[in-house]
Short mmCIF file of C-alpha atoms in Angstrom, two decimals:
data_model
loop_
_atom_site.label_atom_id
_atom_site.label_comp_id
_atom_site.label_asym_id
_atom_site.label_seq_id
_atom_site.Cartn_x
_atom_site.Cartn_y
_atom_site.Cartn_z
CA MET A 1 34.88 -231.45 -35.91
CA SER A 2 37.89 -231.39 -33.61
CA GLU A 3 39.28 -234.56 -35.16
CA LEU A 4 38.71 -233.20 -38.69
CA ARG A 5 40.39 -229.95 -37.76
CA GLY A 6 43.46 -231.69 -36.35
CA LYS A 7 43.74 -233.89 -39.43
CA TYR A 8 43.88 -231.06 -41.94
CA ILE A 9 45.90 -228.61 -39.82
CA GLU A 10 48.55 -231.34 -39.50
CA ALA A 11 48.36 -232.07 -43.25
CA VAL A 12 48.77 -228.38 -44.07
CA ALA A 13 51.79 -228.05 -41.79
CA GLY A 14 53.37 -231.16 -43.34
CA ALA A 15 53.00 -230.06 -47.01
CA ALA A 16 56.55 -229.92 -48.40
CA ASP A 17 55.76 -227.77 -51.45
CA GLU A 18 52.94 -225.94 -53.18
CA THR A 19 51.90 -229.04 -55.14
CA ALA A 20 51.38 -231.04 -51.95
CA LEU A 21 49.59 -228.08 -50.37
CA GLU A 22 47.18 -227.92 -53.30
CA GLU A 23 46.36 -231.61 -52.82
CA VAL A 24 45.45 -230.91 -49.16
CA ARG A 25 43.24 -228.00 -50.20
CA LEU A 26 41.36 -230.12 -52.73
CA ALA A 27 40.90 -232.94 -50.18
CA ALA A 28 39.42 -230.53 -47.63
CA LEU A 29 37.77 -227.65 -49.51
CA GLY A 30 37.52 -228.79 -53.14
CA LYS A 31 34.15 -229.53 -54.75
CA LYS A 32 34.53 -233.18 -53.71
CA GLY A 33 36.46 -232.39 -50.50
CA GLU A 34 35.55 -233.74 -47.10
CA ILE A 35 34.44 -230.44 -45.57
CA SER A 36 32.53 -229.50 -48.73
CA ALA A 37 30.67 -232.81 -48.51
CA LEU A 38 29.67 -232.07 -44.91
CA MET A 39 28.44 -228.63 -45.95
CA ALA A 40 26.21 -230.30 -48.55
CA THR A 41 24.40 -232.31 -45.79
CA LEU A 42 23.19 -229.21 -43.94
CA GLY A 43 20.06 -229.03 -46.09
CA LYS A 44 18.81 -232.36 -44.71
CA MET A 45 19.07 -231.25 -41.05
CA ASP A 46 16.33 -229.68 -38.95
CA PRO A 47 16.69 -225.92 -38.38
CA GLU A 48 18.26 -226.08 -34.91
CA GLU A 49 20.81 -228.74 -35.88
CA ARG A 50 21.56 -226.93 -39.17
CA LYS A 51 22.24 -223.71 -37.29
CA SER A 52 24.77 -225.20 -34.87
CA SER A 53 26.44 -227.54 -37.40
CA GLY A 54 26.60 -224.84 -40.09
CA ALA A 55 28.33 -222.40 -37.73
CA ALA A 56 30.86 -225.04 -36.70
CA LEU A 57 31.59 -226.03 -40.30
CA ASN A 58 32.04 -222.38 -41.34
CA VAL A 59 34.53 -221.84 -38.51
CA LEU A 60 36.42 -225.00 -39.53
CA LYS A 61 36.45 -223.97 -43.21
CA THR A 62 37.72 -220.49 -42.37
CA GLU A 63 40.45 -221.87 -40.09
CA ILE A 64 41.71 -224.41 -42.61
CA ASP A 65 41.63 -221.79 -45.41
CA ALA A 66 43.71 -219.43 -43.25
CA ALA A 67 46.18 -222.23 -42.52
CA LEU A 68 46.45 -222.99 -46.25
CA ARG A 69 47.17 -219.32 -47.09
CA ALA A 70 49.78 -219.00 -44.35
CA ARG A 71 51.54 -222.17 -45.44
CA LYS A 72 51.52 -221.11 -49.09
CA SER A 73 53.09 -217.76 -48.20
CA ALA A 74 55.75 -219.53 -46.11
CA LEU A 75 56.56 -221.92 -48.97
CA SER A 76 56.80 -219.00 -51.43
CA ASP A 77 59.17 -217.13 -49.12
CA ALA A 78 61.32 -220.23 -48.69
CA ALA A 79 61.45 -220.80 -52.48
CA LEU A 80 62.45 -217.17 -53.02
CA ASP A 81 65.21 -217.47 -50.40
CA GLU A 82 66.60 -220.54 -52.18
CA ARG A 83 66.45 -218.78 -55.55
CA LEU A 84 68.24 -215.73 -54.22
CA LYS A 85 70.98 -217.94 -52.82
CA ALA A 86 71.41 -219.65 -56.19
CA GLU A 87 71.03 -216.50 -58.33
CA TRP A 88 72.83 -213.97 -56.19
CA LEU A 89 73.34 -210.63 -57.91
CA ASP A 90 75.52 -207.76 -56.82
CA VAL A 91 73.29 -204.76 -57.47
CA THR A 92 76.20 -202.38 -56.81
CA LEU A 93 77.94 -203.44 -60.04
CA PRO A 94 77.62 -201.01 -63.00
CA GLY A 95 75.03 -201.89 -65.63
CA ARG A 96 76.01 -203.67 -68.83
CA PRO A 97 76.40 -201.16 -71.67
CA ARG A 98 73.98 -201.42 -74.58
CA ARG A 99 74.82 -200.48 -78.15
CA THR A 100 73.08 -197.33 -79.30
CA GLY A 101 72.24 -196.17 -82.80
CA THR A 102 74.62 -193.91 -84.69
CA ILE A 103 74.24 -191.06 -87.16
CA HIS A 104 75.33 -191.87 -90.71
CA PRO A 105 78.39 -189.87 -91.84
CA VAL A 106 76.37 -188.33 -94.70
CA SER A 107 73.75 -187.06 -92.24
CA GLN A 108 76.49 -185.76 -89.95
CA VAL A 109 78.16 -183.89 -92.81
CA MET A 110 74.80 -182.42 -93.89
CA ASP A 111 74.35 -181.05 -90.37
CA GLU A 112 77.90 -179.66 -90.34
CA LEU A 113 77.72 -177.88 -93.67
CA THR A 114 74.23 -176.54 -92.92
CA ALA A 115 75.57 -174.98 -89.72
CA ILE A 116 78.57 -173.47 -91.53
CA PHE A 117 76.55 -171.92 -94.34
CA ALA A 118 73.87 -170.75 -91.90
CA ASP A 119 76.51 -168.65 -90.14
CA MET A 120 77.22 -167.04 -93.54
CA GLY A 121 73.56 -166.16 -94.04
CA PHE A 122 72.41 -169.09 -96.19
CA SER A 123 69.06 -170.76 -95.54
CA VAL A 124 68.13 -174.30 -96.59
CA ALA A 125 65.86 -174.83 -99.61
CA GLU A 126 64.24 -178.14 -100.55
CA GLY A 127 62.52 -179.58 -103.59
CA PRO A 128 61.11 -182.84 -104.99
CA GLN A 129 63.38 -185.72 -105.99
CA VAL A 130 61.18 -186.50 -109.01
CA GLU A 131 61.44 -183.43 -111.23
CA SER A 132 59.99 -182.30 -114.52
CA ASP A 133 62.30 -182.17 -117.50
CA TRP A 134 61.91 -178.39 -117.50
CA TYR A 135 63.14 -177.80 -113.92
CA ASN A 136 65.94 -180.34 -114.19
CA PHE A 137 67.26 -179.29 -117.63
CA ASP A 138 65.54 -176.54 -119.63
CA ALA A 139 65.44 -173.92 -116.88
CA LEU A 140 69.13 -174.55 -116.24
CA ASN A 141 70.11 -173.82 -119.85
CA ILE A 142 70.73 -177.50 -120.63
CA PRO A 143 69.49 -177.98 -124.21
CA PRO A 144 67.77 -181.15 -125.49
CA GLU A 145 70.93 -182.33 -127.27
CA HIS A 146 73.03 -182.16 -124.08
CA PRO A 147 74.58 -185.57 -123.17
CA ALA A 148 73.20 -185.39 -119.61
CA ARG A 149 69.67 -185.67 -121.02
CA GLN A 150 70.36 -188.97 -122.70
CA GLU A 151 69.24 -192.26 -121.18
CA HIS A 152 72.80 -193.35 -120.41
CA ASP A 153 73.09 -190.66 -117.71
CA THR A 154 69.56 -189.94 -116.47
CA PHE A 155 66.80 -192.01 -114.89
CA PHE A 156 63.61 -191.16 -116.80
CA MET A 157 60.25 -191.98 -115.24
CA HIS A 158 58.16 -194.57 -117.07
CA ARG A 159 55.21 -193.31 -119.10
CA ALA A 160 52.36 -195.59 -120.13
CA GLU A 161 51.43 -195.67 -123.79
CA GLY A 162 49.28 -192.66 -124.59
CA ASP A 163 50.50 -190.66 -121.57
CA ASN A 164 51.61 -187.39 -123.13
CA ARG A 165 52.57 -185.52 -119.99
CA PRO A 166 55.98 -183.78 -120.03
CA PRO A 167 58.90 -186.08 -119.17
CA HIS A 168 59.88 -186.50 -115.51
CA VAL A 169 63.22 -187.67 -114.18
CA LEU A 170 64.94 -188.53 -110.94
CA ARG A 171 66.77 -185.25 -110.42
CA THR A 172 70.39 -185.43 -111.55
CA HIS A 173 71.44 -182.52 -109.30
CA THR A 174 69.85 -180.22 -106.73
CA SER A 175 70.03 -177.27 -109.13
CA PRO A 176 66.24 -177.45 -109.77
CA VAL A 177 65.83 -176.42 -106.14
CA GLN A 178 67.63 -173.17 -106.98
CA ILE A 179 65.12 -172.48 -109.77
CA ARG A 180 62.19 -173.17 -107.46
CA ALA A 181 63.70 -171.00 -104.70
CA MET A 182 64.18 -168.03 -107.06
CA MET A 183 60.66 -168.43 -108.44
CA ASP A 184 59.22 -168.53 -104.91
CA GLN A 185 61.38 -165.89 -103.21
CA GLY A 186 62.74 -163.72 -106.01
CA ALA A 187 65.91 -161.72 -105.44
CA PRO A 188 67.98 -161.07 -103.40
CA ILE A 189 68.36 -164.66 -102.20
CA ARG A 190 70.97 -166.79 -100.45
CA VAL A 191 70.24 -170.53 -100.13
CA ILE A 192 71.84 -173.94 -100.07
CA ALA A 193 70.10 -177.05 -101.41
CA PRO A 194 71.33 -180.34 -99.91
CA GLY A 195 69.72 -183.63 -100.89
CA ARG A 196 69.71 -186.90 -102.81
CA VAL A 197 70.40 -186.99 -106.55
CA TYR A 198 70.48 -189.83 -109.10
CA ARG A 199 72.65 -190.71 -112.10
CA MET A 200 73.35 -193.95 -113.93
CA ASP A 201 76.91 -194.39 -112.73
CA MET A 202 78.69 -196.86 -110.41
CA ASP A 203 82.36 -197.13 -109.47
CA GLN A 204 84.70 -196.34 -106.55
CA THR A 205 83.82 -192.64 -106.63
CA HIS A 206 80.29 -192.74 -108.10
CA THR A 207 77.00 -194.37 -107.10
CA PRO A 208 73.56 -194.29 -108.79
CA MET A 209 72.17 -192.42 -105.78
CA PHE A 210 74.33 -189.91 -103.96
CA HIS A 211 74.10 -186.58 -102.15
CA GLN A 212 74.87 -183.03 -103.26
CA VAL A 213 74.75 -179.60 -101.79
CA GLU A 214 74.43 -176.60 -104.06
CA GLY A 215 74.63 -172.97 -103.08
CA LEU A 216 73.12 -169.87 -104.64
CA ALA A 217 73.56 -166.18 -103.84
CA ILE A 218 71.84 -163.48 -105.92
CA ASP A 219 72.17 -159.74 -105.35
CA ARG A 220 72.94 -156.58 -107.28
CA ASP A 221 76.72 -156.52 -107.01
CA ILE A 222 77.89 -160.09 -106.20
CA SER A 223 81.11 -161.17 -107.91
CA MET A 224 83.50 -164.13 -108.20
CA ALA A 225 85.44 -162.59 -105.30
CA ASN A 226 82.44 -163.19 -103.03
CA LEU A 227 82.25 -166.77 -104.29
CA LYS A 228 85.92 -167.35 -103.51
CA TRP A 229 85.55 -165.99 -99.95
CA VAL A 230 82.49 -168.13 -99.22
CA LEU A 231 84.19 -171.31 -100.44
CA GLU A 232 87.42 -170.56 -98.52
CA GLU A 233 85.49 -169.94 -95.31
CA PHE A 234 83.51 -173.12 -95.80
CA CYS A 235 86.60 -175.27 -96.42
CA ARG A 236 88.42 -173.76 -93.46
CA ALA A 237 85.50 -174.51 -91.12
CA PHE A 238 84.55 -177.90 -92.55
CA PHE A 239 88.05 -179.40 -92.71
CA GLU A 240 88.96 -177.71 -89.41
CA VAL A 241 92.17 -176.11 -90.63
CA ASP A 242 93.49 -172.58 -90.15
CA LYS A 243 94.61 -172.14 -93.73
CA VAL A 244 93.26 -173.35 -97.06
CA GLU A 245 94.34 -172.58 -100.58
CA LEU A 246 91.87 -172.91 -103.45
CA ARG A 247 92.62 -172.88 -107.16
CA PHE A 248 89.99 -171.86 -109.69
CA ARG A 249 90.30 -173.44 -113.16
CA ALA A 250 88.23 -172.24 -116.10
CA SER A 251 85.59 -174.78 -117.05
CA HIS A 252 82.15 -175.00 -118.63
CA PHE A 253 78.73 -175.59 -117.09
CA PRO A 254 75.55 -174.71 -119.00
CA PHE A 255 74.06 -172.92 -116.00
CA THR A 256 77.01 -170.63 -115.11
CA GLU A 257 79.13 -168.15 -117.07
CA PRO A 258 82.01 -167.82 -116.36
CA SER A 259 82.42 -171.29 -114.80
CA ALA A 260 85.23 -172.71 -112.70
CA GLU A 261 86.31 -176.04 -111.24
CA VAL A 262 87.67 -175.53 -107.73
CA ASP A 263 90.73 -177.43 -106.49
CA ILE A 264 92.06 -177.53 -102.94
CA ARG A 265 95.69 -177.93 -101.94
CA TYR A 266 96.54 -181.10 -100.01
CA SER A 267 99.24 -183.64 -99.20
CA ASN A 268 99.18 -187.40 -98.74
CA VAL A 269 102.00 -188.74 -96.62
CA GLY A 270 101.93 -192.36 -95.55
CA GLY A 271 98.24 -192.61 -96.34
CA GLN A 272 97.50 -189.55 -94.16
CA LEU A 273 95.50 -186.92 -96.07
CA LYS A 274 96.10 -183.33 -94.99
CA ILE A 275 93.96 -180.55 -96.39
CA GLY A 276 95.46 -177.10 -96.77
CA GLU A 277 99.11 -178.03 -97.10
CA GLY A 278 101.38 -179.87 -99.53
CA ASP A 279 102.13 -179.72 -103.24
CA LYS A 280 99.09 -181.55 -104.66
CA TRP A 281 95.72 -180.31 -105.85
CA MET A 282 92.35 -182.07 -105.65
CA GLU A 283 89.14 -181.03 -107.44
CA ILE A 284 86.29 -180.76 -104.92
CA LEU A 285 83.49 -178.76 -106.57
CA GLY A 286 82.19 -176.78 -109.52
CA SER A 287 81.10 -173.14 -109.45
CA GLY A 288 80.55 -169.97 -111.41
CA MET A 289 78.39 -166.91 -111.97
CA VAL A 290 74.75 -167.78 -112.64
CA HIS A 291 73.99 -167.66 -116.36
CA PRO A 292 71.60 -164.85 -117.36
CA LYS A 293 69.32 -167.40 -119.08
CA VAL A 294 68.94 -169.27 -115.78
CA LEU A 295 68.00 -166.06 -113.97
CA ALA A 296 65.45 -165.21 -116.65
CA ALA A 297 63.94 -168.71 -116.56
CA ALA A 298 63.41 -168.31 -112.79
CA GLY A 299 61.75 -164.91 -113.20
CA VAL A 300 64.75 -162.83 -112.05
CA ASN A 301 65.78 -159.91 -114.27
CA PRO A 302 69.44 -160.51 -115.30
CA ASP A 303 69.84 -156.81 -116.09
CA GLU A 304 69.31 -155.96 -112.41
CA TRP A 305 70.59 -159.02 -110.55
CA GLN A 306 73.60 -161.31 -110.67
CA GLY A 307 75.08 -163.95 -108.43
CA PHE A 308 77.10 -167.11 -108.00
CA ALA A 309 76.32 -170.78 -107.63
CA PHE A 310 78.36 -173.81 -106.59
CA GLY A 311 77.84 -177.52 -106.09
CA MET A 312 79.72 -180.34 -104.41
CA GLY A 313 79.21 -184.01 -103.55
CA ILE A 314 78.44 -184.48 -99.85
CA ASP A 315 79.56 -188.12 -99.93
CA ARG A 316 82.94 -187.18 -101.40
CA ILE A 317 83.75 -184.43 -98.91
CA ALA A 318 82.68 -186.80 -96.12
CA MET A 319 85.20 -189.32 -97.48
CA LEU A 320 87.94 -186.67 -97.46
CA LYS A 321 87.25 -185.46 -93.92
CA TYR A 322 86.70 -188.81 -92.22
CA GLY A 323 89.06 -191.05 -94.20
CA ILE A 324 86.46 -193.29 -95.84
CA PRO A 325 88.20 -195.17 -98.68
CA ASP A 326 85.34 -196.19 -100.98
CA LEU A 327 82.17 -194.26 -101.82
CA ARG A 328 80.23 -197.51 -102.30
CA ALA A 329 80.71 -198.29 -98.60
CA PHE A 330 78.12 -195.59 -97.80
CA PHE A 331 75.33 -197.76 -99.20
CA GLU A 332 76.62 -201.35 -99.11
CA ALA A 333 78.23 -201.49 -95.66
CA ASP A 334 76.95 -203.44 -92.67
CA LEU A 335 76.51 -202.29 -89.07
CA ARG A 336 80.19 -202.79 -88.31
CA TRP A 337 80.99 -200.03 -90.82
CA LEU A 338 78.52 -197.65 -89.16
CA ARG A 339 79.93 -198.44 -85.73
CA HIS A 340 83.35 -197.47 -87.02
CA TYR A 341 82.42 -194.35 -88.99
CA GLY A 342 79.07 -193.40 -87.42
CA PHE A 343 78.49 -190.57 -84.97
CA ALA A 344 76.72 -190.59 -81.62
CA ALA A 345 73.39 -188.77 -81.56
CA LEU A 346 74.84 -185.99 -79.39
CA ASP A 347 78.17 -185.78 -81.24
CA LEU A 348 78.00 -182.17 -82.40
CA PRO A 349 81.58 -180.99 -82.99
CA ASP A 350 82.55 -177.40 -82.42
CA LEU A 351 83.31 -175.66 -85.70
CA PRO A 352 86.43 -173.47 -85.92
CA GLY A 353 86.74 -169.95 -87.21
CA GLY A 354 84.13 -168.49 -84.88
CA LEU A 355 81.38 -170.72 -86.28
CA SER A 356 79.19 -172.56 -83.79
CA ARG A 357 76.39 -175.11 -83.90
#
C-alpha cells in the first residue's frame, strides 16, 4: 500500500495540466484503475483479511482523491492567473456606451401637441382606422358625388361578391372621430383627434399613410374669435416663439361653414426657416365653424349649440419645426435618419407660454 501511495501521490504532483491529471485519476481510481482493481478482490478474502485490507484501501483511495482535488484546484488557479495576465482589464475605465432606441419625430410631435391642447382644456378622442362610409363621409356632409369619395382618392375595403354590407374605407381624415365623440359625449365638448389617415397620394409632401390631428370645440357661444385664439396659442407654444401672426383665408370644406385656410407668417434666409417673422406666408391647416348638418348628424341640436373645428398634418408641422426636408423620409428612412432626427425616451422639452408637460 505504501508503495502504491507513493506512486500516485508523486504522479499527481507531477501532472502539468488538467489533462495529465485526469489520466492519473483514471489509472488509479477509474473503473479499470489499479486501486479499483484491488477493491474488486476484497470479495475473495476471508472476513478478517477483508476487514483490514478494505480499511487500508479506503484510506488510500480517500488520500489519492484528496490529492487529485487539491492539484486540480492549484492548476485552475494557475491557469486563471495566466489568463488574467494576458487579458488584463482596467475595471476603473468608464463603460462603453451602447446605442439606445429613439422616439420617432411624429410620436414626439403627437406628445407635444397633446400637452399643449390639454393645457387649453382639450381631451384626446380616438376612433377606428377602418371606418364606415357614413362616418367618414355622409355624417360630415360629404355627398356621394364628392371627389374625395372616388377611388382615385380613397382606399375602399374589398367586399366579396354578394356581400351587401355598407362600404368601409381606410379613414381619409380623423374627422369621423369628432362625430363619434359628439355622439358619445354630446355637447359641450372639447377634443382633439390625432391619428393615422390614408389617401392615395405620394410625392414630396404627401404619403399614402400619414398623420393628422383635428380639433373640435362645441358650446353655446363659441365663435371664430375663439378659434383664432386657440390656433395662435398652439402655434406660439409648438414653434416656441413669442409672437406668431396667422392669416385666415376664406375657403370651402363640406363640414364647416364658414371655412378658412390658415397661413402663418415666416421667413427663409439661407435655408433657415423662421416661424413668426418675415414677409412670406405658409398654409398650415384648415378650419371653420362646424356645419349645422354635421352637428345634426352627430345628434347635437344646431339651434342650441355651435363650435369650431380645425385639422392639420402632424408630419408636416414636424417637418417645419425640426427641419426635415422630405415627408417620405418619415417612412422610408433607415436607422441613421432616426438617430439624426429621433428623440431620447426622456427628451420632454419644456413648452413656452406657461405650458408645461
